Structure formats: structure tokens, C-alpha cells
Amino acid sequence: MSTAVKMDEAAKSKLEELQAEIRLKTGKKVTQQEILSTLIQSAVDSRAEFVDSFRDGPTALNETELEEFNRGTIASGVETTEDDIDDILYG
């Protein structure tokens, strides 16, 4: 079943540009519906990244950034318990 999707002229123009580029570079004629379906599947496959693209502020660190952050930490060899932390913070 097909459903109409409303979009502004700028989005429609970009969709048509993608359609033309795909045909030019691959020789394959694809419909705008196929392009939208592929874009949606790509967003679903990268769901967290896609959702984060709508955030106004900074996003969570990616795996590479987390590894880089953790590289800067050291282990002192002393295990700290929650009680130790409470004693330090609250006396």
C-alpha cells in the first residue's frame, strides 16, 4: 500500500537530484519511493546516530571518542568502595 508524503519544494528538488545522480552513476532507474525506503532503512540501521542528529546540544560520545577518553585514565591499584567515597565526600 502506498501513502503520500508531503514535502517542501527544496526537499522534493533534492530527492530529484539524488534520483538523477543514482541513474547517472549506476545506470539504474530508481523511483523516489525506492530512494525514500532506502533512506529510511539506513536511518533505522543507524538509529542512535539518526536520533542524535535532531539534538540541539552535544551528543553522546561515539566508540572512538570513548576509547580516547579512557586512554587518558589510569588505575592506581587501589580499589575504592562506595563507603570510601561517602566518607571522603560527607565525612
Tab-separated table of C-alpha atoms in Angstrom:
chain	number	residue	atom	x	y	z
A	1	MET	CA	0.000	0.000	0.000
A	2	SER	CA	1.316	3.409	-0.940
A	3	THR	CA	0.856	6.563	1.114
A	4	ALA	CA	1.527	10.138	0.053
A	5	VAL	CA	4.187	12.085	1.931
A	6	LYS	CA	4.156	15.874	1.892
A	7	MET	CA	7.463	17.696	1.485
A	8	ASP	CA	8.516	21.205	0.628
A	9	GLU	CA	9.910	22.150	-2.750
A	10	ALA	CA	13.520	22.151	-1.522
A	11	ALA	CA	13.244	18.564	-0.250
A	12	LYS	CA	11.498	17.465	-3.452
A	13	SER	CA	14.257	19.070	-5.514
A	14	LYS	CA	16.982	17.293	-3.508
A	15	LEU	CA	15.155	13.988	-3.903
A	16	GLU	CA	15.026	14.519	-7.667
A	17	GLU	CA	18.757	15.365	-7.673
A	18	LEU	CA	19.507	12.108	-5.831
A	19	GLN	CA	17.345	10.193	-8.281
A	20	ALA	CA	19.172	11.721	-11.263
A	21	GLU	CA	22.611	11.093	-9.722
A	22	ILE	CA	21.798	7.457	-8.995
A	23	ARG	CA	20.695	6.953	-12.585
A	24	LEU	CA	23.755	8.768	-13.940
A	25	LYS	CA	26.298	6.910	-11.802
A	26	THR	CA	24.721	3.452	-11.742
A	27	GLY	CA	22.714	3.363	-14.932
A	28	LYS	CA	19.792	2.089	-12.864
A	29	LYS	CA	16.468	3.877	-12.865
A	30	VAL	CA	15.056	4.022	-9.331
A	31	THR	CA	11.829	5.515	-8.111
A	32	GLN	CA	11.624	8.205	-5.486
A	33	GLN	CA	9.770	5.686	-3.335
A	34	GLU	CA	12.757	3.308	-3.551
A	35	ILE	CA	15.107	6.118	-2.556
A	36	LEU	CA	12.954	7.087	0.438
A	37	SER	CA	12.655	3.447	1.525
A	38	THR	CA	16.433	3.031	1.360
A	39	LEU	CA	16.991	6.266	3.303
A	40	ILE	CA	14.540	5.142	5.981
A	41	GLN	CA	16.234	1.747	6.277
A	42	SER	CA	19.598	3.466	6.591
A	43	ALA	CA	18.235	5.659	9.406
A	44	VAL	CA	16.796	2.599	11.158
A	45	ASP	CA	20.121	0.772	10.856
A	46	SER	CA	21.891	3.759	12.447
A	47	ARG	CA	19.029	4.648	14.754
A	48	ALA	CA	21.048	6.224	17.598
A	49	GLU	CA	23.079	8.395	15.235
A	50	PHE	CA	19.927	9.423	13.372
A	51	VAL	CA	18.072	10.344	16.570
A	52	ASP	CA	21.118	12.258	17.831
A	53	SER	CA	21.120	14.326	14.630
A	54	PHE	CA	17.970	16.039	15.949
A	55	ARG	CA	19.550	17.103	19.256
A	56	ASP	CA	20.350	20.761	19.796
A	57	GLY	CA	23.297	20.254	22.137
A	58	PRO	CA	26.249	17.914	22.256
A	59	THR	CA	25.602	14.230	21.734
A	60	ALA	CA	26.960	11.174	23.481
A	61	LEU	CA	30.487	10.109	22.658
A	62	ASN	CA	30.971	7.540	19.920
A	63	GLU	CA	33.123	4.433	20.448
A	64	THR	CA	36.318	6.089	19.205
A	65	GLU	CA	35.824	9.103	21.467
A	66	LEU	CA	35.121	6.821	24.448
A	67	GLU	CA	38.312	4.851	23.807
A	68	GLU	CA	40.295	8.096	23.555
A	69	PHE	CA	38.798	9.332	26.832
A	70	ASN	CA	39.547	6.061	28.611
A	71	ARG	CA	43.117	6.086	27.321
A	72	GLY	CA	43.689	9.158	29.486
A	73	THR	CA	42.623	7.418	32.692
A	74	ILE	CA	44.912	5.403	34.940
A	75	ALA	CA	44.383	2.687	37.507
A	76	SER	CA	46.018	3.397	40.874
A	77	GLY	CA	45.737	-0.198	42.008
A	78	VAL	CA	43.629	0.819	44.994
A	79	GLU	CA	40.034	-0.343	44.988
A	80	THR	CA	37.604	2.316	46.171
A	81	THR	CA	34.274	1.312	47.679
A	82	GLU	CA	31.095	3.338	47.900
A	83	ASP	CA	31.707	3.697	51.642
A	84	ASP	CA	35.145	5.198	50.943
A	85	ILE	CA	33.589	7.736	48.597
A	86	ASP	CA	30.860	8.566	51.130
A	87	ASP	CA	33.489	9.089	53.858
A	88	ILE	CA	35.506	11.390	51.610
A	89	LEU	CA	32.515	13.409	50.443
A	90	TYR	CA	30.403	13.540	53.597
A	91	GLY	CA	32.937	12.926	56.386
